[in-house]
Amino acid sequence: METVYRDYAPKGVQFFYLYKALAHPELHGYVTPVTLEERLMQIKEARRTLGTEIPWVCDTMSNELKHATGDAPNSEYLLDPEGKIVRKRGWSDPDALRKDLEKLVGPVENPTKVSDLNLKVEPPPKHAPTGIVPRVKLPERYLALRIEPQLQKSKEPFYVKPRVEADGNFLRSGKGKLYLGFHLDPLYGVHWNNLVAPVQYEFHPPEGVQISPSKGQGPKVEAEADADPREFLVDADRGNSKEPARIVFRYFACSEKWCKPVTQEYVVRWEVDPDGGAAARRAAGSEGQVRAAEELLKRRPDGQR
Amino acid sequence: MRFSQTAAALLAALSTICVALAQPTQGKSAREALEDRFQAFRLKVGDHFPEVDIHDAEGKRFNTRSLKGKYTVIVNGCLT
């Protein structure tokens, strides 16, 4: 795409990458942003690590444009000057796009090749060792639940992002397992300081909802610092309740120079987040499990088709 | 991941940016299945692109209707 941009931007064609919800949170440690400012930080990071020259624009935090244009993670639209769709592809195809532009705008002498690009690419950030705390292994694909950060209750950025996922049993019947993960956001440059208190969570479920254990804390870790997620599996039975639960979590956010205690809250809703993506390490599953997960994704928030 | 491997992986991702989650259906590859679903979406060739208020990379709001006046390419992407 960058080669097509180099050749056709000078001919007056506009190019944009639309930054939207992460398709694979946790890959290289990147986590779902909770504010527009954090999403804009991720755009800067995308420019830095991918070396992109095409300008980025940013979808709303509710991913409005992504939803309005078909919800594909890497779709491509070509519009004419009146704003009408000339071509749409579910998966961007720069070679095919080049052929479209050759017809609409004209061919290019000496088209740019990928080897001509020489883009400045940098590695993802790493602030502390990983691979120290064993990861939770899930027997099947879990789906992300919709969670809402209570931004107004926190003066600090959300240095740590929780992720809540449910297994198929919970999504079908209201009774099953929930995955709860606390992931450091690498864009804040923080790590776990294992010389201070570990992360703690507390579920505050509404009446009729059982979560067990409703409280927990991270493990004791010998290494002084690490950047592994802190993960838990809990049993959940929401009965007939549709009311959301609150999670309060407490942790120490630590950089090279400071450490501060942070308490933050989320509201967890008992519905799949269609923009939750598939966590990189937990995306695996048999084909049957993945199709079953997709069927669950199509259900209405109240669990009905 | 070593830097050289990281750079190679990132460069390979430049033409795609994000990995799709499409799963294979009968006799079709994951990519073909995703394309089928996408082409069945209500927005068709010849329709006007949706007019939505989004943001530029500095956070300033603008409406996608302001993209009119030139040929425009919009590709969905993200870090991962």
CSV table of C-alpha atoms in Angstrom, one decimal:
chain,number,residue,atom,x,y,z
A,1,MET,CA,0.0,0.0,0.0
A,2,GLU,CA,2.9,2.4,0.8
A,3,THR,CA,4.2,1.9,-2.7
A,4,VAL,CA,0.8,2.7,-4.3
A,5,TYR,CA,0.7,5.8,-2.0
A,6,ARG,CA,4.1,7.0,-3.2
A,7,ASP,CA,3.0,6.7,-6.8
A,8,TYR,CA,-0.5,8.1,-6.6
A,9,ALA,CA,-0.5,10.7,-3.9
A,10,PRO,CA,1.4,13.1,-6.2
A,11,LYS,CA,-1.3,12.5,-8.7
A,12,GLY,CA,-3.9,13.8,-6.3
A,13,VAL,CA,-5.3,10.6,-4.8
A,14,GLN,CA,-5.9,10.8,-1.0
A,15,PHE,CA,-4.9,7.8,1.1
A,16,PHE,CA,-5.8,7.1,4.7
A,17,TYR,CA,-5.4,4.3,7.2
A,18,LEU,CA,-8.4,4.2,9.5
A,19,TYR,CA,-7.3,3.3,13.0
A,20,LYS,CA,-9.9,1.2,14.7
A,21,ALA,CA,-10.3,-1.4,17.5
A,22,LEU,CA,-7.4,-3.8,17.8
A,23,ALA,CA,-8.0,-7.1,16.0
A,24,HIS,CA,-5.5,-8.9,18.3
A,25,PRO,CA,-5.0,-7.3,21.6
A,26,GLU,CA,-2.0,-8.5,23.6
A,27,LEU,CA,0.1,-9.1,20.5
A,28,HIS,CA,3.5,-7.5,21.2
A,29,GLY,CA,1.9,-6.4,24.5
A,30,TYR,CA,-0.4,-3.8,23.0
A,31,VAL,CA,-3.8,-3.6,24.7
A,32,THR,CA,-7.2,-2.0,23.9
A,33,PRO,CA,-7.1,1.7,24.6
A,34,VAL,CA,-9.8,3.1,26.8
A,35,THR,CA,-9.7,6.8,25.7
A,36,LEU,CA,-9.3,8.7,22.4
A,37,GLU,CA,-6.0,10.0,23.7
A,38,GLU,CA,-4.7,6.4,24.1
A,39,ARG,CA,-5.9,5.5,20.6
A,40,LEU,CA,-4.0,8.5,19.3
A,41,MET,CA,-1.0,7.3,21.2
A,42,GLN,CA,-1.4,4.0,19.4
A,43,ILE,CA,-1.5,5.8,16.0
A,44,LYS,CA,1.9,7.4,16.8
A,45,GLU,CA,3.2,4.0,17.8
A,46,ALA,CA,1.9,2.4,14.6
A,47,ARG,CA,3.8,5.1,12.6
A,48,ARG,CA,6.9,4.4,14.7
A,49,THR,CA,6.9,0.6,14.6
A,50,LEU,CA,5.5,0.2,11.1
A,51,GLY,CA,7.2,3.1,9.5
A,52,THR,CA,4.0,4.1,7.7
A,53,GLU,CA,3.9,7.3,5.5
A,54,ILE,CA,0.2,7.1,4.7
A,55,PRO,CA,-1.7,9.4,7.0
A,56,TRP,CA,-3.8,7.9,9.7
A,57,VAL,CA,-7.3,8.9,10.7
A,58,CYS,CA,-9.0,7.7,13.9
A,59,ASP,CA,-12.3,6.0,14.2
A,60,THR,CA,-14.6,7.0,17.1
A,61,MET,CA,-14.1,5.1,20.3
A,62,SER,CA,-17.4,3.3,19.5
A,63,ASN,CA,-15.9,2.3,16.1
A,64,GLU,CA,-18.7,3.9,14.2
A,65,LEU,CA,-17.0,4.0,10.8
A,66,LYS,CA,-15.7,0.4,11.1
A,67,HIS,CA,-19.3,-0.7,11.8
A,68,ALA,CA,-20.8,1.4,9.0
A,69,THR,CA,-18.3,0.0,6.5
A,70,GLY,CA,-18.6,-3.8,7.2
A,71,ASP,CA,-16.6,-4.5,10.3
A,72,ALA,CA,-13.6,-6.2,8.4
A,73,PRO,CA,-10.2,-5.7,10.1
A,74,ASN,CA,-8.3,-4.8,6.9
A,75,SER,CA,-11.0,-3.6,4.4
A,76,GLU,CA,-10.2,-1.2,1.6
A,77,TYR,CA,-12.5,1.3,0.0
A,78,LEU,CA,-11.8,3.3,-3.1
A,79,LEU,CA,-14.0,6.4,-3.5
A,80,ASP,CA,-14.6,8.7,-6.4
A,81,PRO,CA,-14.5,12.6,-6.0
A,82,GLU,CA,-18.2,12.6,-5.3
A,83,GLY,CA,-17.7,10.2,-2.4
A,84,LYS,CA,-19.2,7.2,-4.1
A,85,ILE,CA,-17.7,3.8,-3.7
A,86,VAL,CA,-15.9,2.6,-6.8
A,87,ARG,CA,-14.4,-0.5,-5.3
A,88,LYS,CA,-14.5,-2.3,-1.9
A,89,ARG,CA,-12.5,-5.2,-0.7
A,90,GLY,CA,-12.8,-7.2,2.5
A,91,TRP,CA,-9.0,-7.6,2.6
A,92,SER,CA,-6.9,-4.8,1.2
A,93,ASP,CA,-5.1,-5.7,-2.0
A,94,PRO,CA,-2.5,-3.1,-3.1
A,95,ASP,CA,-1.8,-4.8,-6.4
A,96,ALA,CA,-5.5,-4.8,-7.3
A,97,LEU,CA,-5.8,-1.2,-6.1
A,98,ARG,CA,-2.9,-0.2,-8.3
A,99,LYS,CA,-4.7,-1.6,-11.3
A,100,ASP,CA,-7.9,0.3,-10.4
A,101,LEU,CA,-6.0,3.6,-10.1
A,102,GLU,CA,-4.2,2.9,-13.4
A,103,LYS,CA,-7.6,2.9,-15.1
A,104,LEU,CA,-9.1,5.9,-13.1
A,105,VAL,CA,-6.1,8.2,-12.8
A,106,GLY,CA,-3.5,6.8,-15.2
A,107,PRO,CA,-0.5,4.5,-15.2
A,108,VAL,CA,2.8,5.4,-13.5
A,109,GLU,CA,6.2,5.2,-15.2
A,110,ASN,CA,8.6,3.2,-13.0
A,111,PRO,CA,6.2,2.1,-10.3
A,112,THR,CA,7.7,2.1,-6.8
A,113,LYS,CA,8.6,-1.3,-5.4
A,114,VAL,CA,8.6,-2.4,-1.8
A,115,SER,CA,12.4,-2.6,-1.9
A,116,ASP,CA,12.4,1.1,-2.8
A,117,LEU,CA,10.6,2.1,0.3
A,118,ASN,CA,13.3,2.1,2.9
A,119,LEU,CA,10.8,2.9,5.7
A,120,LYS,CA,12.0,3.5,9.2
A,121,VAL,CA,10.7,0.5,11.3
A,122,GLU,CA,11.3,0.2,15.0
A,123,PRO,CA,10.6,-2.6,17.4
A,124,PRO,CA,7.7,-2.7,19.9
A,125,PRO,CA,8.6,-1.4,23.4
A,126,LYS,CA,9.8,-3.8,26.2
A,127,HIS,CA,10.1,-2.3,29.7
A,128,ALA,CA,10.7,-5.4,31.8
A,129,PRO,CA,11.3,-9.2,31.2
A,130,THR,CA,8.4,-11.4,30.2
A,131,GLY,CA,7.9,-15.2,30.3
A,132,ILE,CA,8.4,-15.3,34.0
A,133,VAL,CA,4.8,-15.7,35.2
A,134,PRO,CA,3.1,-18.7,33.6
A,135,ARG,CA,0.1,-17.8,31.4
A,136,VAL,CA,-3.4,-19.2,31.9
A,137,LYS,CA,-4.2,-21.8,29.3
A,138,LEU,CA,-7.8,-21.8,28.1
A,139,PRO,CA,-9.3,-25.1,26.8
A,140,GLU,CA,-11.4,-23.3,24.2
A,141,ARG,CA,-11.8,-19.9,22.6
A,142,TYR,CA,-13.3,-17.4,25.1
A,143,LEU,CA,-15.0,-14.2,23.8
A,144,ALA,CA,-14.4,-10.7,25.2
A,145,LEU,CA,-17.2,-9.2,27.2
A,146,ARG,CA,-18.0,-5.6,27.0
A,147,ILE,CA,-16.3,-3.6,29.8
A,148,GLU,CA,-16.6,0.1,30.5
A,149,PRO,CA,-13.8,1.9,32.3
A,150,GLN,CA,-15.1,4.3,35.0
A,151,LEU,CA,-12.9,7.1,33.8
A,152,GLN,CA,-14.5,9.7,36.0
A,153,LYS,CA,-13.4,7.8,39.1
A,154,SER,CA,-9.7,7.7,38.3
A,155,LYS,CA,-7.3,10.6,38.2
A,156,GLU,CA,-4.6,8.4,36.8
A,157,PRO,CA,-4.3,6.9,33.3
A,158,PHE,CA,-5.3,3.3,33.0
A,159,TYR,CA,-1.7,2.0,33.1
A,160,VAL,CA,-3.1,-1.5,33.4
A,161,LYS,CA,-6.0,-2.7,31.2
A,162,PRO,CA,-8.2,-5.6,32.4
A,163,ARG,CA,-9.7,-8.0,29.9
A,164,VAL,CA,-12.7,-10.1,30.7
A,165,GLU,CA,-13.7,-13.1,28.5
A,166,ALA,CA,-16.3,-15.7,28.9
A,167,ASP,CA,-16.4,-19.4,27.8
A,168,GLY,CA,-19.1,-20.9,25.7
A,169,ASN,CA,-21.1,-22.3,28.6
A,170,PHE,CA,-21.4,-18.8,30.2
A,171,LEU,CA,-22.4,-17.2,27.0
A,172,ARG,CA,-25.0,-19.8,26.2
A,173,SER,CA,-26.5,-20.5,29.6
A,174,GLY,CA,-25.2,-17.8,32.0
A,175,LYS,CA,-23.1,-20.3,34.0
A,176,GLY,CA,-19.5,-21.0,33.2
A,177,LYS,CA,-16.0,-19.6,33.4
A,178,LEU,CA,-14.7,-16.1,33.1
A,179,TYR,CA,-11.1,-15.2,32.3
A,180,LEU,CA,-9.9,-12.1,34.0
A,181,GLY,CA,-6.5,-10.7,32.8
A,182,PHE,CA,-4.6,-7.6,33.9
A,183,HIS,CA,-2.3,-6.4,31.2
A,184,LEU,CA,0.3,-3.6,31.4
A,185,ASP,CA,-0.1,-0.9,28.7
A,186,PRO,CA,3.4,-0.7,27.1
A,187,LEU,CA,2.8,2.8,25.9
A,188,TYR,CA,3.0,4.1,29.5
A,189,GLY,CA,6.4,2.5,30.1
A,190,VAL,CA,5.3,0.7,33.3
A,191,HIS,CA,6.1,-2.7,34.7
A,192,TRP,CA,5.1,-4.8,37.7
A,193,ASN,CA,7.3,-4.1,40.8
A,194,ASN,CA,7.3,-7.4,42.6
A,195,LEU,CA,8.7,-5.8,45.8
A,196,VAL,CA,5.4,-4.1,46.5
A,197,ALA,CA,1.8,-5.5,46.9
A,198,PRO,CA,0.6,-7.5,43.9
A,199,VAL,CA,-2.5,-6.6,41.8
A,200,GLN,CA,-5.8,-7.3,43.5
A,201,TYR,CA,-9.3,-7.5,42.1
A,202,GLU,CA,-12.7,-7.4,43.6
A,203,PHE,CA,-15.9,-8.3,41.8
A,204,HIS,CA,-19.0,-6.5,43.0
A,205,PRO,CA,-21.8,-8.5,41.3
A,206,PRO,CA,-25.4,-7.5,41.4
A,207,GLU,CA,-28.0,-9.5,43.3
A,208,GLY,CA,-28.5,-13.0,41.9
A,209,VAL,CA,-25.0,-13.2,40.3
A,210,GLN,CA,-22.4,-15.4,41.8
A,211,ILE,CA,-18.7,-15.0,41.1
A,212,SER,CA,-16.2,-17.3,42.7
A,213,PRO,CA,-13.7,-16.3,43.8
A,214,SER,CA,-15.0,-12.8,43.9
A,215,LYS,CA,-11.6,-11.5,45.1
A,216,GLY,CA,-8.1,-12.4,44.3
A,217,GLN,CA,-4.6,-11.2,44.1
A,218,GLY,CA,-1.6,-11.8,41.8
A,219,PRO,CA,1.1,-14.4,42.6
A,220,LYS,CA,4.3,-13.8,44.6
A,221,VAL,CA,7.0,-13.5,42.0
A,222,GLU,CA,10.7,-13.9,42.8
A,223,ALA,CA,12.0,-11.6,40.0
A,224,GLU,CA,12.0,-7.9,41.0
A,225,ALA,CA,10.2,-6.7,37.9
A,226,ASP,CA,8.3,-8.2,35.0
A,227,ALA,CA,5.7,-7.3,32.4
A,228,ASP,CA,3.7,-10.5,32.2
A,229,PRO,CA,-0.1,-10.2,32.6
A,230,ARG,CA,-1.7,-11.3,35.8
A,231,GLU,CA,-4.5,-13.7,35.0
A,232,PHE,CA,-7.3,-15.5,36.8
A,233,LEU,CA,-10.1,-17.9,36.0
A,234,VAL,CA,-13.3,-17.6,38.0
A,235,ASP,CA,-16.6,-19.4,38.1
A,236,ALA,CA,-19.6,-17.3,37.2
A,237,ASP,CA,-23.4,-17.8,37.4
A,238,ARG,CA,-25.4,-14.8,36.4
A,239,GLY,CA,-28.8,-16.5,37.0
A,240,ASN,CA,-31.5,-14.4,35.3
A,241,SER,CA,-29.7,-11.1,36.0
A,242,LYS,CA,-29.0,-8.8,33.2
A,243,GLU,CA,-27.5,-6.2,35.5
A,244,PRO,CA,-23.7,-5.6,35.0
A,245,ALA,CA,-21.1,-6.2,37.7
A,246,ARG,CA,-18.4,-3.8,38.9
A,247,ILE,CA,-14.7,-4.8,39.1
A,248,VAL,CA,-12.4,-2.8,41.3
A,249,PHE,CA,-8.7,-3.4,40.9
A,250,ARG,CA,-5.8,-2.2,42.8
A,251,TYR,CA,-2.2,-2.2,41.6
A,252,PHE,CA,1.1,-0.4,41.8
A,253,ALA,CA,2.0,1.3,38.5
A,254,CYS,CA,5.8,1.5,38.4
A,255,SER,CA,8.2,3.1,36.0
A,256,GLU,CA,12.0,3.3,36.3
A,257,LYS,CA,11.6,6.4,38.5
A,258,TRP,CA,8.3,6.1,40.4
A,259,CYS,CA,5.8,3.8,41.8
A,260,LYS,CA,2.2,4.8,42.7
A,261,PRO,CA,-0.8,2.9,44.1
A,262,VAL,CA,-3.8,3.0,41.7
A,263,THR,CA,-7.4,2.0,42.2
A,264,GLN,CA,-9.6,1.8,39.2
A,265,GLU,CA,-13.0,0.4,38.3
A,266,TYR,CA,-14.8,-1.1,35.3
A,267,VAL,CA,-18.4,-2.1,34.7
A,268,VAL,CA,-18.7,-5.5,33.1
A,269,ARG,CA,-21.7,-6.2,30.9
A,270,TRP,CA,-22.9,-9.8,30.2
A,271,GLU,CA,-22.6,-9.4,26.5
A,272,VAL,CA,-19.9,-10.1,23.9
A,273,ASP,CA,-18.0,-7.1,22.8
A,274,PRO,CA,-18.0,-7.3,18.9
A,275,ASP,CA,-15.0,-5.0,18.9
A,276,GLY,CA,-13.1,-7.0,21.5
A,277,GLY,CA,-10.9,-8.8,19.0
A,278,ALA,CA,-9.2,-12.1,19.7
A,279,ALA,CA,-6.4,-12.0,22.2
A,280,ALA,CA,-3.2,-13.1,20.4
A,281,ARG,CA,-2.4,-16.0,22.7
A,282,ARG,CA,-5.9,-17.2,23.1
A,283,ALA,CA,-7.1,-17.0,19.5
A,284,ALA,CA,-6.4,-20.7,18.9
A,285,GLY,CA,-9.2,-23.2,19.0
A,286,SER,CA,-10.5,-26.0,16.8
A,287,GLU,CA,-12.4,-25.0,13.7
A,288,GLY,CA,-15.6,-26.2,15.4
A,289,GLN,CA,-14.9,-24.1,18.5
A,290,VAL,CA,-14.2,-21.0,16.5
A,291,ARG,CA,-17.4,-21.4,14.4
A,292,ALA,CA,-19.3,-21.9,17.7
A,293,ALA,CA,-17.8,-18.7,19.0
A,294,GLU,CA,-18.8,-16.9,15.9
A,295,GLU,CA,-22.4,-18.1,16.3
A,296,LEU,CA,-22.4,-16.7,19.8
A,297,LEU,CA,-21.1,-13.4,18.5
A,298,LYS,CA,-24.2,-13.1,16.3
A,299,ARG,CA,-26.6,-13.3,19.2
A,300,ARG,CA,-28.3,-10.3,20.6
A,301,PRO,CA,-26.9,-8.9,23.8
A,302,ASP,CA,-29.6,-10.6,25.9
A,303,GLY,CA,-28.4,-13.9,24.6
A,304,GLN,CA,-31.2,-14.5,22.1
A,305,ARG,CA,-30.8,-14.8,18.3
B,1,MET,CA,11.8,-11.5,18.9
B,2,ARG,CA,15.0,-10.3,17.4
B,3,PHE,CA,14.9,-6.8,15.8
B,4,SER,CA,15.7,-8.1,12.3
B,5,GLN,CA,12.9,-10.6,12.6
B,6,THR,CA,10.7,-8.0,14.0
B,7,ALA,CA,11.4,-5.6,11.2
B,8,ALA,CA,10.8,-8.4,8.6
B,9,ALA,CA,7.5,-9.3,10.3
B,10,LEU,CA,6.4,-5.6,10.4
B,11,LEU,CA,7.3,-5.0,6.8
B,12,ALA,CA,5.4,-8.1,5.8
B,13,ALA,CA,2.4,-6.7,7.6
B,14,LEU,CA,2.6,-3.3,5.8
B,15,SER,CA,0.3,-4.5,3.0
B,16,THR,CA,-2.3,-5.8,5.5
B,17,ILE,CA,-1.7,-4.1,8.9
B,18,CYS,CA,-4.1,-6.3,10.8
B,19,VAL,CA,-4.8,-10.1,10.8
B,20,ALA,CA,-8.3,-11.2,9.9
B,21,LEU,CA,-10.3,-13.7,12.0
B,22,ALA,CA,-12.3,-15.1,9.1
B,23,GLN,CA,-12.7,-18.8,9.4
B,24,PRO,CA,-13.0,-21.2,6.5
B,25,THR,CA,-16.5,-22.3,5.4
B,26,GLN,CA,-17.2,-25.3,3.2
B,27,GLY,CA,-14.5,-25.5,0.5
B,28,LYS,CA,-13.5,-21.9,0.9
B,29,SER,CA,-10.3,-20.4,2.3
B,30,ALA,CA,-10.6,-18.0,5.3
B,31,ARG,CA,-9.8,-15.1,3.0
B,32,GLU,CA,-12.6,-16.1,0.5
B,33,ALA,CA,-15.1,-16.5,3.4
B,34,LEU,CA,-14.3,-13.1,4.7
B,35,GLU,CA,-14.6,-11.5,1.3
B,36,ASP,CA,-18.0,-13.2,0.7
B,37,ARG,CA,-19.3,-11.8,4.0
B,38,PHE,CA,-17.9,-8.4,3.3
B,39,GLN,CA,-19.4,-8.2,-0.2
B,40,ALA,CA,-22.8,-9.2,1.2
B,41,PHE,CA,-22.7,-6.2,3.6
B,42,ARG,CA,-25.3,-3.6,2.8
B,43,LEU,CA,-22.8,-1.0,1.6
B,44,LYS,CA,-22.4,-1.5,-2.2
B,45,VAL,CA,-20.3,-0.2,-5.1
B,46,GLY,CA,-22.1,3.0,-6.3
B,47,ASP,CA,-23.4,3.9,-2.8
B,48,HIS,CA,-22.1,7.0,-1.1
B,49,PHE,CA,-19.5,6.3,1.6
B,50,PRO,CA,-21.0,6.8,5.1
B,51,GLU,CA,-20.8,10.3,6.5
B,52,VAL,CA,-19.4,9.8,10.0
B,53,ASP,CA,-17.6,12.2,12.3
B,54,ILE,CA,-14.2,10.8,13.0
B,55,HIS,CA,-10.8,12.3,14.1
B,56,ASP,CA,-7.6,13.1,12.5
B,57,ALA,CA,-4.3,11.8,14.0
B,58,GLU,CA,-4.2,14.8,16.3
B,59,GLY,CA,-7.7,14.2,17.6
B,60,LYS,CA,-9.5,16.9,15.7
B,61,ARG,CA,-12.9,16.0,14.6
B,62,PHE,CA,-14.0,16.0,11.0
B,63,ASN,CA,-16.7,14.4,8.9
B,64,THR,CA,-15.9,11.9,6.2
B,65,ARG,CA,-17.9,13.9,3.7
B,66,SER,CA,-15.0,16.4,3.6
B,67,LEU,CA,-13.0,13.7,1.8
B,68,LYS,CA,-15.0,14.5,-1.4
B,69,GLY,CA,-13.2,16.3,-4.2
B,70,LYS,CA,-10.5,13.7,-4.9
B,71,TYR,CA,-10.2,10.0,-5.4
B,72,THR,CA,-9.8,8.5,-1.9
B,73,VAL,CA,-8.4,5.2,-0.6
B,74,ILE,CA,-9.4,4.2,3.0
B,75,VAL,CA,-7.8,1.1,4.5
B,76,ASN,CA,-8.7,-0.3,7.9
B,77,GLY,CA,-5.8,-0.9,10.2
B,78,CYS,CA,-4.4,-1.0,13.7
B,79,LEU,CA,-1.2,-1.9,15.6
B,80,THR,CA,-2.2,-5.6,16.0
